[in-house]
Amino acid sequence: MERRLTPISHPPIDQKTASMEIEERKRRLYLIASVIGLPSVYFVWRVYGVRDPFIRYVYPFLIAEAILWIAALLWQRVPLAWIEHFVLYSLGIFFLVKLTYYLYFVDPATAWKEIESLTGGMLIIFILAYIILSHRVALRSVLIYIALTFLVGLARTLPEPGELMTDFIRLETRLVTVAVLTYILAKVKDDLALSQKRAAYWEWQANIDHLTQLPNRRMLSALLEEYLQAKKTFAILLVDLDDFKCFNDTYGHDVGDVLLGRVAFTLKTNLRASDTAARWGGEEFLVVTETNQAQAKALAERLRLEVQKIDFDQNLISISIGGTMSIRGEDLSSLLKRADEALYCAKAAGRNCVCWA
């Protein structure tokens, strides 16, 4: 005896495909940002490297890293997560080293403009952290990074408290404020994404028949209305499982449910990607296919033969099919009425056949 089919508790979403699409989109965006940023870094090195030793000797490494990032982004075999973390950590180290240089090896009072400009670079690190990490982990990481910069600056300004220390504390306060605001934005974004995911899940719940995992009557009716309004040419096949009441009376409803699941799977796996099969109600299914009448008839016959091949405890499984083509300008009720009349003819003709209206 076959076990009863257990409905799945989540929508059949191809998570792998969705993740690959998101990764490819992120690669393109990172590549655009890198290609735009590389010339500006080179320009700073050429113009200001003459009088600034840090820019003269360190920026060539930054340029080399940027070229390496671009090459890694173009080479699809390099995992995007590796590139993201490498960029995040290398930029974090770069700006921390640059801050240390201007605080300890240059007079901070004369280099304060450079120190303030570092906040713009650190904001890039914050944004990357919130893109790569979850918002909670990103907030902790960003605050730890700000604490490190604060300790570096405090060790330099504490022996000589005054205006420089005040300016540095003001700078750190600005970084903390931006970090918290960025966290709020990231959390709002994540909460919005979660609410959209939940809404999509409940919409799926309302449009899917959980026994067969096919669209239900509500969903397919909406699709048919769209097709009719768009004046598309399509065919519908109303499929009825022959003698289903006898199966339920003989074997019980559990076995009847298993049979419905097997028939639904057979119908679904023998359709094109552009075709749709739905559970219409009880033991009835409805197939929608955008094609001409000859191809629709061939499809109906193929479905009938495939269902007949189902091995179900030595019982002959068969379906009757009533098919019809859409007529431009008609409504849904008239379309379904013709399919129902064709199905009635198939039943009257002895079942296990296809009739056309």
XYZ file of C-alpha atoms in Angstrom, residues 7-326:
320
model
C 1.861 18.392 1.289
C 5.022 20.429 1.506
C 4.974 23.402 3.856
C 6.791 25.900 1.680
C 6.466 27.135 -1.897
C 8.500 25.281 -4.517
C 10.962 28.128 -5.126
C 14.271 27.338 -6.793
C 16.500 28.909 -4.151
C 19.685 28.019 -6.021
C 18.579 29.830 -9.173
C 17.455 32.871 -7.183
C 20.792 33.019 -5.339
C 22.721 32.776 -8.609
C 20.714 35.651 -10.088
C 21.362 37.836 -7.027
C 25.071 36.975 -7.097
C 25.343 37.829 -10.797
C 23.616 41.174 -10.205
C 25.970 41.982 -7.335
C 28.986 41.070 -9.468
C 27.895 43.548 -12.132
C 27.341 46.326 -9.603
C 30.690 45.678 -7.897
C 32.391 45.644 -11.283
C 30.856 48.988 -12.258
C 31.906 50.528 -8.925
C 35.461 49.167 -9.273
C 35.863 50.395 -12.849
C 34.630 53.867 -11.831
C 36.757 54.005 -8.674
C 40.041 52.809 -10.182
C 40.698 55.941 -12.333
C 40.003 58.221 -9.343
C 42.537 56.339 -7.187
C 45.073 56.542 -9.992
C 44.417 60.281 -10.369
C 45.017 60.886 -6.642
C 48.263 58.924 -6.815
C 49.534 60.849 -9.859
C 48.583 64.320 -8.572
C 49.146 64.113 -4.809
C 51.757 61.387 -4.630
C 54.501 63.881 -5.382
C 54.186 65.614 -2.015
C 52.531 62.911 0.106
C 54.737 59.858 0.900
C 51.784 57.747 2.026
C 49.959 58.262 -1.269
C 53.163 57.778 -3.256
C 54.117 54.431 -1.703
C 50.819 52.886 -0.551
C 48.384 53.815 -3.316
C 50.156 51.627 -5.928
C 49.202 48.636 -3.743
C 45.623 49.895 -3.627
C 45.602 50.230 -7.427
C 46.998 46.698 -7.774
C 44.304 45.383 -5.422
C 41.591 47.150 -7.414
C 42.850 45.505 -10.621
C 42.874 42.171 -8.791
C 39.272 42.734 -7.617
C 38.137 43.486 -11.169
C 39.870 40.355 -12.509
C 38.297 38.229 -9.757
C 34.851 39.660 -10.508
C 35.252 38.869 -14.197
C 36.457 35.334 -13.460
C 33.230 33.589 -12.507
C 35.031 30.676 -10.839
C 36.123 32.887 -7.932
C 33.328 32.783 -5.301
C 31.771 36.188 -4.786
C 31.865 35.760 -0.990
C 35.679 35.512 -1.119
C 35.901 38.726 -3.137
C 33.500 40.579 -0.829
C 35.338 39.615 2.355
C 38.737 40.326 0.803
C 37.621 43.809 -0.255
C 36.020 44.507 3.127
C 39.057 43.479 5.195
C 41.658 45.038 2.888
C 39.836 48.393 2.790
C 39.371 48.292 6.548
C 43.104 47.753 7.068
C 43.959 50.412 4.486
C 41.928 53.173 6.141
C 43.129 52.204 9.617
C 46.760 52.365 8.457
C 46.107 55.692 6.725
C 44.575 57.139 9.896
C 47.561 55.946 11.931
C 49.993 57.503 9.462
C 48.362 60.950 9.504
C 48.042 60.927 13.295
C 51.542 59.714 14.167
C 53.828 60.533 11.232
C 52.366 63.870 10.164
C 51.268 66.846 12.219
C 47.538 66.109 12.731
C 46.717 69.824 12.785
C 48.076 70.323 9.256
C 46.722 66.990 7.979
C 43.281 67.299 9.535
C 41.601 67.682 6.150
C 43.041 64.291 5.140
C 41.888 62.738 8.428
C 38.365 64.062 7.937
C 38.311 62.750 4.381
C 38.882 59.273 5.787
C 35.312 59.262 7.068
C 34.073 59.003 3.476
C 36.197 55.902 2.933
C 35.043 54.397 6.215
C 31.450 54.897 5.142
C 32.207 52.640 2.164
C 33.375 49.988 4.646
C 30.157 50.370 6.651
C 27.984 49.983 3.553
C 29.943 46.919 2.405
C 29.605 45.382 5.861
C 25.817 45.757 5.758
C 25.697 44.308 2.214
C 27.894 41.298 3.011
C 26.903 40.524 6.624
C 23.605 40.353 8.466
C 22.611 43.703 9.953
C 23.343 42.572 13.527
C 26.798 41.177 12.713
C 27.529 44.222 10.564
C 26.626 46.597 13.413
C 28.922 44.770 15.846
C 31.753 44.717 13.299
C 31.347 48.408 12.481
C 31.275 49.444 16.142
C 34.402 47.371 16.860
C 36.126 49.068 13.927
C 35.106 52.521 15.181
C 36.408 51.568 18.639
C 39.778 50.656 17.106
C 40.003 53.999 15.301
C 39.015 55.754 18.530
C 41.765 54.004 20.494
C 44.326 54.876 17.813
C 43.289 58.539 17.913
C 42.939 58.676 21.689
C 46.467 57.386 22.199
C 47.724 60.233 19.997
C 45.568 63.095 21.310
C 45.298 62.209 25.023
C 48.822 63.436 25.953
C 47.954 66.809 24.424
C 44.266 67.423 25.172
C 42.799 70.394 23.409
C 41.150 71.336 20.158
C 42.601 68.342 18.313
C 41.026 65.896 20.776
C 37.706 67.733 20.544
C 37.776 67.530 16.751
C 38.680 63.848 16.850
C 35.879 62.999 19.293
C 33.475 64.925 17.076
C 34.713 62.868 14.110
C 34.203 59.576 15.977
C 30.745 60.652 17.099
C 29.860 61.302 13.482
C 31.027 57.792 12.546
C 28.952 56.209 15.326
C 25.880 58.173 14.222
C 26.302 57.066 10.609
C 26.870 53.459 11.717
C 23.640 53.437 13.729
C 21.628 55.111 10.960
C 22.992 52.625 8.436
C 21.998 49.812 10.794
C 18.458 51.183 10.993
C 18.217 51.365 7.204
C 19.590 47.829 6.851
C 17.144 46.494 9.433
C 14.211 48.222 7.753
C 15.331 46.714 4.438
C 15.608 43.222 5.950
C 12.230 43.559 7.685
C 10.647 44.704 4.419
C 12.201 41.754 2.559
C 10.919 39.380 5.248
C 7.391 40.818 5.074
C 7.425 40.492 1.270
C 8.611 36.904 1.594
C 5.803 36.135 4.049
C 3.247 37.823 1.793
C 4.484 35.767 -1.166
C 4.277 32.614 0.954
C 0.665 33.231 1.963
C -0.238 34.146 -1.598
C 1.267 30.830 -2.662
C -0.730 29.081 0.061
C -3.926 30.602 -1.333
C -3.180 29.606 -4.938
C -1.810 26.063 -4.601
C -3.607 22.777 -4.081
C -1.580 21.166 -1.306
C -2.442 17.591 -2.170
C -1.218 17.710 -5.780
C 1.097 20.749 -5.539
C -0.615 22.140 -8.645
C -2.228 25.574 -8.970
C -5.803 25.556 -7.720
C -9.010 26.710 -9.383
C -8.674 30.250 -8.008
C -5.241 30.761 -9.533
C -6.064 29.218 -12.909
C -9.316 31.165 -13.223
C -7.331 34.383 -12.817
C -4.859 33.191 -15.473
C -7.655 32.346 -17.903
C -9.225 35.757 -17.366
C -5.881 37.378 -18.213
C -5.550 35.281 -21.380
C -9.073 36.177 -22.492
C -8.570 39.889 -21.839
C -5.274 39.794 -23.757
C -7.105 37.981 -26.621
C -4.570 35.175 -26.670
C -5.119 32.011 -28.668
C -5.059 29.001 -26.367
C -6.698 25.682 -25.651
C -8.026 24.231 -22.419
C -8.234 20.536 -21.616
C -10.675 19.506 -18.892
C -9.356 16.212 -17.495
C -11.431 13.851 -15.365
C -10.073 10.741 -13.637
C -12.271 7.826 -14.658
C -14.069 5.762 -11.986
C -12.406 7.656 -9.169
C -15.343 7.072 -6.816
C -14.780 3.337 -7.151
C -11.161 3.753 -6.064
C -12.228 5.705 -3.001
C -14.959 3.196 -2.131
C -12.648 0.201 -2.646
C -9.340 1.407 -1.194
C -10.279 4.412 0.925
C -9.652 8.123 0.613
C -5.968 7.851 1.530
C -5.256 5.720 -1.513
C -7.469 7.991 -3.606
C -5.327 10.937 -2.572
C -2.199 9.054 -3.621
C -3.747 8.348 -7.015
C -4.641 12.022 -7.487
C -1.044 12.943 -6.691
C 0.296 10.427 -9.211
C -2.006 11.685 -11.959
C -1.124 15.319 -11.176
C 2.586 14.513 -11.367
C 2.122 12.739 -14.706
C 0.226 15.674 -16.179
C 2.758 18.225 -14.935
C 5.824 16.343 -16.187
C 4.394 15.937 -19.680
C 3.691 19.615 -20.320
C 5.871 22.344 -21.749
C 7.212 25.050 -19.472
C 4.688 27.485 -20.981
C 1.727 25.175 -20.282
C -0.160 25.094 -16.994
C -1.960 22.266 -15.232
C -4.221 22.872 -12.220
C -6.474 20.894 -9.966
C -9.913 22.104 -10.925
C -11.808 20.303 -8.181
C -12.284 16.764 -6.883
C -10.860 14.406 -9.505
C -10.858 17.050 -12.255
C -7.808 18.838 -13.653
C -7.565 21.660 -16.159
C -4.680 22.143 -18.596
C -4.058 25.450 -20.391
C -1.775 25.480 -23.415
C -0.996 28.343 -25.807
C -1.058 26.453 -29.077
C -3.268 25.629 -32.066
C -5.994 23.017 -32.157
C -3.935 20.279 -33.823
C -1.143 20.541 -31.285
C -3.633 20.725 -28.414
C -5.307 17.514 -29.611
C -1.922 15.805 -29.837
C -1.099 16.964 -26.312
C -4.403 15.668 -24.962
C -3.822 12.260 -26.512
C -0.289 12.109 -25.142
C -1.527 12.946 -21.653
C -4.186 10.251 -21.885
C -1.618 7.624 -22.868
C 0.872 8.686 -20.206
C -1.723 8.462 -17.447
C -2.679 5.006 -18.716
C 0.909 3.885 -18.049
C 0.620 4.591 -14.319
C 1.231 1.385 -12.384
C -1.249 1.456 -9.521
C -1.739 -1.923 -7.870
C -2.646 -3.596 -11.205
C -5.542 -1.221 -11.743
C -6.089 0.414 -15.122
C -5.854 4.158 -14.627
C -7.491 6.257 -17.296
C -8.703 9.783 -17.877
C -11.327 11.380 -20.070
C -10.532 14.730 -21.646
C -12.740 17.444 -23.052
C -10.922 20.090 -25.041
C -11.783 23.369 -26.711
C -10.072 26.392 -28.224
C -10.608 29.921 -26.983
